[in-house]
Short mmCIF file of N, CA and C in Angstrom, two decimals:
data_model
loop_
_atom_site.label_atom_id
_atom_site.label_comp_id
_atom_site.label_asym_id
_atom_site.label_seq_id
_atom_site.Cartn_x
_atom_site.Cartn_y
_atom_site.Cartn_z
N UNK A 1 -53.57 78.14 13.61
CA UNK A 1 -52.62 77.22 14.56
C UNK A 1 -51.16 77.04 13.90
N UNK A 2 -50.25 77.42 14.38
CA UNK A 2 -48.92 77.01 14.18
C UNK A 2 -48.37 75.95 15.00
N UNK A 3 -47.96 74.77 14.31
CA UNK A 3 -47.42 73.59 14.94
C UNK A 3 -46.09 73.19 15.23
N UNK A 4 -45.08 74.24 14.58
CA UNK A 4 -43.83 73.90 14.67
C UNK A 4 -43.15 73.34 13.23
N UNK A 5 -43.93 74.00 12.10
CA UNK A 5 -43.35 73.17 10.86
C UNK A 5 -42.15 73.96 9.95
N UNK A 6 -41.05 73.53 9.84
CA UNK A 6 -39.76 73.96 9.24
C UNK A 6 -39.99 74.21 7.86
N UNK A 7 -41.05 75.01 7.42
CA UNK A 7 -41.60 75.23 6.08
C UNK A 7 -41.54 76.48 5.86
N UNK A 8 -40.58 77.37 5.32
CA UNK A 8 -40.70 78.74 5.34
C UNK A 8 -42.00 79.40 4.79
N UNK A 9 -42.65 78.64 3.70
CA UNK A 9 -43.78 79.28 3.10
C UNK A 9 -45.07 79.21 4.14
N UNK A 10 -44.89 77.99 4.95
CA UNK A 10 -46.09 78.14 6.14
C UNK A 10 -45.85 78.82 7.04
N UNK A 11 -44.59 79.13 7.67
CA UNK A 11 -44.31 80.08 8.48
C UNK A 11 -44.64 81.53 8.17
N UNK A 12 -44.47 81.99 6.95
CA UNK A 12 -44.46 83.14 6.63
C UNK A 12 -46.07 83.31 6.36
N UNK A 13 -46.70 82.49 5.71
CA UNK A 13 -48.44 82.49 5.68
C UNK A 13 -48.87 82.68 7.08
N UNK A 14 -48.42 81.98 7.87
CA UNK A 14 -49.07 81.85 9.39
C UNK A 14 -48.83 83.48 9.99
N UNK A 15 -47.70 83.92 9.64
CA UNK A 15 -47.70 85.36 10.09
C UNK A 15 -48.27 86.20 9.46
N UNK A 16 -48.36 86.13 8.24
CA UNK A 16 -49.27 87.29 7.42
C UNK A 16 -50.92 86.78 7.85
N UNK A 17 -51.25 85.83 8.05
CA UNK A 17 -52.55 85.58 8.40
C UNK A 17 -52.60 86.27 9.83
N UNK A 18 -51.74 86.01 10.88
CA UNK A 18 -51.87 86.83 12.06
C UNK A 18 -52.00 88.43 11.60
N UNK A 19 -51.11 88.86 10.96
CA UNK A 19 -50.97 90.12 10.91
C UNK A 19 -52.42 90.64 10.20
N UNK A 20 -52.97 90.06 9.35
CA UNK A 20 -54.36 90.15 8.65
C UNK A 20 -55.40 90.44 9.88
N UNK A 21 -55.13 89.34 10.67
CA UNK A 21 -56.10 89.42 12.03
C UNK A 21 -55.94 90.64 12.84
N UNK A 22 -54.82 90.97 13.03
CA UNK A 22 -54.69 92.22 13.64
C UNK A 22 -55.12 93.31 13.22
N UNK A 23 -54.78 93.56 11.95
CA UNK A 23 -55.38 94.70 11.20
C UNK A 23 -57.01 94.67 11.44
N UNK A 24 -57.59 93.50 11.09
CA UNK A 24 -59.08 93.64 11.12
C UNK A 24 -59.61 93.68 12.51
N UNK A 25 -58.89 93.00 13.52
CA UNK A 25 -59.50 93.18 14.92
C UNK A 25 -58.95 94.46 15.54
N UNK A 26 -57.89 95.21 14.95
CA UNK A 26 -57.45 96.52 15.57
C UNK A 26 -56.85 96.17 16.97
N UNK A 27 -56.12 95.00 16.68
CA UNK A 27 -54.88 94.85 17.88
C UNK A 27 -54.24 95.59 18.63
N UNK A 28 -53.98 95.78 19.78
CA UNK A 28 -52.80 96.80 20.29
C UNK A 28 -51.57 95.68 19.87
N UNK A 29 -50.54 96.41 20.24
CA UNK A 29 -49.12 95.70 20.20
C UNK A 29 -49.12 94.51 20.91
N UNK A 30 -49.48 94.55 22.39
CA UNK A 30 -49.46 93.85 23.56
C UNK A 30 -50.50 92.33 23.05
N UNK A 31 -51.47 92.88 22.58
CA UNK A 31 -52.74 91.68 22.06
C UNK A 31 -52.13 91.00 20.90
N UNK A 32 -51.28 91.58 20.07
CA UNK A 32 -50.91 90.60 18.83
C UNK A 32 -49.79 89.69 19.23
N UNK A 33 -48.94 89.85 20.11
CA UNK A 33 -48.10 89.00 20.85
C UNK A 33 -48.93 88.02 21.59
N UNK A 34 -49.92 88.38 22.30
CA UNK A 34 -50.59 87.67 22.96
C UNK A 34 -51.37 86.35 22.09
N UNK A 35 -52.11 87.16 21.02
CA UNK A 35 -52.78 86.20 20.11
C UNK A 35 -51.99 85.13 19.24
N UNK A 36 -50.48 85.49 19.11
CA UNK A 36 -49.72 84.85 18.16
C UNK A 36 -49.08 83.69 19.25
N UNK A 37 -48.91 83.98 20.37
CA UNK A 37 -48.45 83.03 21.46
C UNK A 37 -49.78 81.91 21.55
N UNK A 38 -50.73 82.37 21.45
CA UNK A 38 -52.14 81.60 21.88
C UNK A 38 -52.01 80.69 20.67
N UNK A 39 -51.63 80.94 19.55
CA UNK A 39 -51.94 80.13 18.32
C UNK A 39 -50.79 79.05 18.15
N UNK A 40 -49.77 79.31 18.88
CA UNK A 40 -48.82 78.36 18.77
C UNK A 40 -49.09 76.77 19.45
N UNK A 41 -49.30 76.14 19.05
CA UNK A 41 -49.80 74.34 19.29
C UNK A 41 -48.51 73.34 19.55
N UNK A 42 -48.83 72.46 20.42
CA UNK A 42 -47.75 71.58 20.52
C UNK A 42 -46.49 71.73 20.84
N UNK A 43 -45.52 71.40 19.85
CA UNK A 43 -44.02 71.73 19.65
C UNK A 43 -43.74 73.11 19.73
N UNK A 44 -44.65 73.68 18.98
CA UNK A 44 -44.28 75.21 18.55
C UNK A 44 -44.61 75.81 20.07
N UNK A 45 -45.58 75.69 20.75
CA UNK A 45 -45.85 76.08 22.10
C UNK A 45 -44.49 75.82 22.97
N UNK A 46 -43.98 74.44 22.93
CA UNK A 46 -42.79 74.22 23.87
C UNK A 46 -41.86 74.91 23.40
N UNK A 47 -41.68 75.23 22.27
CA UNK A 47 -40.55 76.16 21.67
C UNK A 47 -40.56 77.43 22.51
N UNK A 48 -41.79 78.11 22.22
CA UNK A 48 -42.11 79.46 22.77
C UNK A 48 -41.53 79.37 24.08
N UNK A 49 -42.20 78.51 25.07
CA UNK A 49 -42.00 78.31 26.55
C UNK A 49 -40.50 78.47 26.70
N UNK A 50 -39.50 77.61 26.00
CA UNK A 50 -38.11 77.72 26.10
C UNK A 50 -37.60 78.74 26.01
N UNK A 51 -37.93 79.49 24.77
CA UNK A 51 -37.59 80.87 24.34
C UNK A 51 -37.79 81.88 25.31
N UNK A 52 -38.98 81.93 25.99
CA UNK A 52 -39.15 82.88 27.15
C UNK A 52 -38.17 82.40 28.49
N UNK A 53 -37.73 81.32 28.64
CA UNK A 53 -36.84 81.01 29.80
C UNK A 53 -35.48 81.23 29.39
N UNK A 54 -35.18 81.10 28.25
CA UNK A 54 -33.64 81.50 27.89
C UNK A 54 -33.38 82.77 27.28
N UNK A 55 -34.27 83.14 26.15
CA UNK A 55 -33.54 84.14 25.52
C UNK A 55 -34.92 85.65 26.15
N UNK A 56 -35.67 85.50 26.54
CA UNK A 56 -36.53 86.53 26.98
C UNK A 56 -36.79 86.79 28.59
N UNK A 57 -35.90 86.10 29.20
CA UNK A 57 -36.14 85.85 30.82
C UNK A 57 -36.00 87.37 31.30
N UNK A 58 -37.38 87.44 32.36
CA UNK A 58 -37.55 88.41 32.93
C UNK A 58 -38.63 89.41 32.10
N UNK A 59 -38.93 89.32 31.02
CA UNK A 59 -39.61 89.91 30.16
C UNK A 59 -41.20 89.37 30.30
N UNK A 60 -42.06 90.19 30.47
CA UNK A 60 -43.37 89.97 30.86
C UNK A 60 -44.02 90.02 29.39
N UNK A 61 -44.74 89.38 28.89
CA UNK A 61 -45.39 88.94 27.63
C UNK A 61 -45.86 90.41 27.20
N UNK A 62 -46.32 91.38 27.98
CA UNK A 62 -46.81 92.62 27.41
C UNK A 62 -45.78 93.71 26.99
N UNK A 63 -44.32 93.04 27.36
CA UNK A 63 -43.17 94.09 27.20
C UNK A 63 -42.54 93.28 25.90
N UNK A 64 -43.17 92.27 25.09
CA UNK A 64 -42.25 91.60 23.93
C UNK A 64 -43.19 92.45 22.72
N UNK A 65 -42.43 93.05 21.92
CA UNK A 65 -43.22 93.57 20.93
C UNK A 65 -43.34 92.70 19.57
N UNK A 66 -44.52 93.03 18.74
CA UNK A 66 -44.42 92.08 17.73
C UNK A 66 -43.43 91.77 16.88
N UNK A 67 -42.48 93.02 16.75
CA UNK A 67 -41.16 92.71 15.93
C UNK A 67 -40.08 91.83 16.68
N UNK A 68 -39.94 92.15 17.96
CA UNK A 68 -39.17 91.17 18.75
C UNK A 68 -39.95 89.71 18.55
N UNK A 69 -41.11 89.43 18.67
CA UNK A 69 -41.58 88.18 18.50
C UNK A 69 -41.22 87.33 17.18
N UNK A 70 -41.51 88.46 16.05
CA UNK A 70 -41.06 88.03 14.76
C UNK A 70 -39.52 87.75 14.79
N UNK A 71 -38.68 88.49 15.43
CA UNK A 71 -37.25 88.16 15.16
C UNK A 71 -36.93 87.03 15.62
N UNK A 72 -37.49 86.50 17.04
CA UNK A 72 -37.16 85.10 17.36
C UNK A 72 -37.93 84.24 16.51
N UNK A 73 -39.23 84.20 16.22
CA UNK A 73 -39.86 83.29 15.30
C UNK A 73 -39.15 83.06 14.09
N UNK A 74 -38.62 84.22 13.27
CA UNK A 74 -37.90 83.82 12.16
C UNK A 74 -36.55 83.29 12.21
N UNK A 75 -35.80 83.50 13.48
CA UNK A 75 -34.79 82.90 13.82
C UNK A 75 -34.76 81.59 13.83
N UNK A 76 -35.92 80.93 14.30
CA UNK A 76 -35.86 79.54 14.37
C UNK A 76 -36.72 78.81 13.40
N UNK A 77 -37.43 79.54 12.35
CA UNK A 77 -38.41 78.73 11.54
C UNK A 77 -37.99 79.28 10.01
N UNK A 78 -36.88 80.04 10.02
CA UNK A 78 -36.54 80.59 8.54
C UNK A 78 -35.19 80.36 8.61
N UNK A 79 -34.54 79.19 8.22
CA UNK A 79 -33.09 78.92 8.02
C UNK A 79 -32.36 80.03 7.44
N UNK A 80 -30.73 80.17 7.50
CA UNK A 80 -30.07 80.96 6.80
C UNK A 80 -30.22 80.53 5.48
N UNK A 81 -30.41 79.22 5.11
CA UNK A 81 -30.53 78.82 3.74
C UNK A 81 -31.99 79.46 3.08
N UNK A 82 -33.08 79.11 3.88
CA UNK A 82 -34.22 79.72 3.26
C UNK A 82 -34.14 81.14 3.08
N UNK A 83 -33.64 81.88 4.24
CA UNK A 83 -33.59 83.42 3.90
C UNK A 83 -32.86 83.89 2.53
N UNK A 84 -31.73 83.19 2.36
CA UNK A 84 -30.90 83.38 1.10
C UNK A 84 -31.78 83.11 -0.45
N UNK A 85 -32.33 81.89 0.06
CA UNK A 85 -33.21 81.40 -1.16
C UNK A 85 -34.30 82.50 -1.64
N UNK A 86 -34.90 83.01 -0.30
CA UNK A 86 -36.03 84.22 -0.50
C UNK A 86 -35.44 85.47 -1.21
N UNK A 87 -34.26 85.40 -0.48
CA UNK A 87 -33.73 86.95 -1.12
C UNK A 87 -33.31 86.88 -2.60
N UNK A 88 -32.77 85.58 -3.11
CA UNK A 88 -32.24 85.41 -4.34
C UNK A 88 -33.73 85.44 -5.27
N UNK A 89 -34.76 85.01 -4.77
CA UNK A 89 -35.92 84.90 -5.52
C UNK A 89 -36.51 86.08 -5.72
N UNK A 90 -36.52 87.19 -4.64
CA UNK A 90 -36.88 88.37 -5.08
C UNK A 90 -35.98 89.03 -5.72
N UNK A 91 -34.91 89.09 -5.84
CA UNK A 91 -33.95 89.71 -6.79
C UNK A 91 -34.13 89.21 -8.10
N UNK A 92 -34.50 88.14 -8.24
CA UNK A 92 -34.75 87.62 -9.55
C UNK A 92 -36.40 88.10 -10.46
N UNK A 93 -37.06 88.72 -9.31
CA UNK A 93 -38.27 88.72 -9.93
C UNK A 93 -38.34 89.95 -10.91
N UNK A 94 -39.17 90.19 -12.15
CA UNK A 94 -39.16 91.00 -13.09
C UNK A 94 -40.43 91.99 -13.18
N UNK A 95 -40.00 92.94 -13.52
CA UNK A 95 -40.90 94.29 -13.69
C UNK A 95 -40.63 94.53 -15.29
N UNK A 96 -41.46 94.30 -16.07
CA UNK A 96 -41.14 94.75 -17.75
C UNK A 96 -40.10 93.81 -18.07
N UNK A 97 -39.21 94.29 -18.34
CA UNK A 97 -37.81 93.38 -18.73
C UNK A 97 -36.75 93.88 -17.87
N UNK A 98 -36.75 93.99 -16.61
CA UNK A 98 -35.89 94.45 -15.80
C UNK A 98 -36.11 93.71 -14.69
N UNK A 99 -35.06 92.81 -14.01
CA UNK A 99 -35.06 92.38 -12.70
C UNK A 99 -35.06 93.49 -11.59
N UNK A 100 -35.56 92.83 -10.42
CA UNK A 100 -35.40 93.75 -9.00
C UNK A 100 -33.92 93.92 -9.13
N UNK A 101 -33.10 93.02 -9.24
CA UNK A 101 -31.61 93.46 -8.82
C UNK A 101 -31.30 94.61 -9.47
N UNK A 102 -31.55 94.70 -10.91
CA UNK A 102 -31.19 95.73 -11.76
C UNK A 102 -31.60 97.02 -11.57
N UNK A 103 -33.04 96.96 -11.12
CA UNK A 103 -33.96 98.26 -10.82
C UNK A 103 -33.16 98.91 -9.50
N UNK A 104 -32.76 97.68 -8.36
CA UNK A 104 -32.43 98.40 -7.11
C UNK A 104 -30.99 98.95 -7.22
N UNK A 105 -30.04 98.42 -8.19
CA UNK A 105 -28.94 98.90 -8.52
C UNK A 105 -28.52 100.35 -9.06
N UNK A 106 -29.69 100.76 -9.65
CA UNK A 106 -29.67 102.15 -10.16
C UNK A 106 -29.18 102.11 -11.56
N UNK A 107 -28.88 101.06 -12.17
CA UNK A 107 -28.40 101.10 -13.36
C UNK A 107 -29.44 100.90 -14.45
N UNK A 108 -30.66 100.62 -13.83
CA UNK A 108 -31.77 100.69 -15.02
C UNK A 108 -32.46 102.07 -15.71
N UNK A 109 -32.09 102.96 -14.68
CA UNK A 109 -32.47 104.41 -15.07
C UNK A 109 -31.90 105.05 -16.29
N UNK A 110 -30.26 104.98 -16.32
CA UNK A 110 -29.93 105.17 -17.71
C UNK A 110 -30.48 104.47 -18.91
N UNK A 111 -30.43 103.42 -18.88
CA UNK A 111 -31.01 102.49 -20.07
C UNK A 111 -32.51 102.89 -20.26
N UNK A 112 -33.16 103.31 -19.42
CA UNK A 112 -34.49 103.70 -19.64
C UNK A 112 -34.57 104.85 -20.32
N UNK A 113 -33.73 105.79 -19.75
CA UNK A 113 -33.85 106.95 -20.55
C UNK A 113 -33.59 107.14 -22.03
N UNK A 114 -32.56 106.43 -22.19
CA UNK A 114 -32.11 106.12 -23.56
C UNK A 114 -33.25 105.70 -24.32
N UNK A 115 -33.92 104.60 -23.90
CA UNK A 115 -35.08 103.90 -24.68
C UNK A 115 -36.39 105.26 -24.71
N UNK A 116 -36.31 106.11 -23.91
CA UNK A 116 -37.60 107.02 -23.61
C UNK A 116 -38.53 106.70 -22.57
N UNK A 117 -37.89 105.57 -21.39
CA UNK A 117 -38.77 105.20 -20.76
C UNK A 117 -38.93 105.99 -19.52
N UNK A 118 -38.02 106.87 -19.28
CA UNK A 118 -38.09 107.89 -18.07
C UNK A 118 -38.80 109.16 -18.46
N UNK A 119 -39.28 109.61 -17.56
CA UNK A 119 -40.17 111.05 -17.63
C UNK A 119 -39.03 112.07 -16.96
N UNK A 120 -37.91 111.85 -16.95
CA UNK A 120 -36.97 113.07 -16.21
C UNK A 120 -37.06 112.83 -14.75
N UNK A 121 -36.13 113.46 -14.03
CA UNK A 121 -35.93 113.45 -12.49
C UNK A 121 -37.35 113.77 -12.01
N UNK A 122 -37.52 113.22 -10.71
CA UNK A 122 -38.65 113.67 -10.06
C UNK A 122 -38.08 114.48 -8.98
N UNK A 123 -39.17 115.52 -8.62
CA UNK A 123 -38.95 116.44 -7.59
C UNK A 123 -39.41 116.15 -6.27
#
């Protein structure tokens, strides 16, 4: 159940639990959104009702994809600040002695080859 908590960790946890349920129950795309909406309670359900009336006007529930639902949900429950914070946390993750930021920049490869950490180019 989701009651409209503006806590990115709780919102993310809720969506991950739903996706786990979708996979276990082999839910279709239409059933995914239907189940997610069913799990919205209290203020969160009212928020969804308003979204349907304002942003998703004319769309039947079966026409709303899970990705579309997540986009609307994240727009409400993940503030720009929370998204930036999550992004920064991700880039500061460490693998070995390298951060994700360094690994994704492509600069890590040259340093690793000099230290013997690379096995050459992959084909």
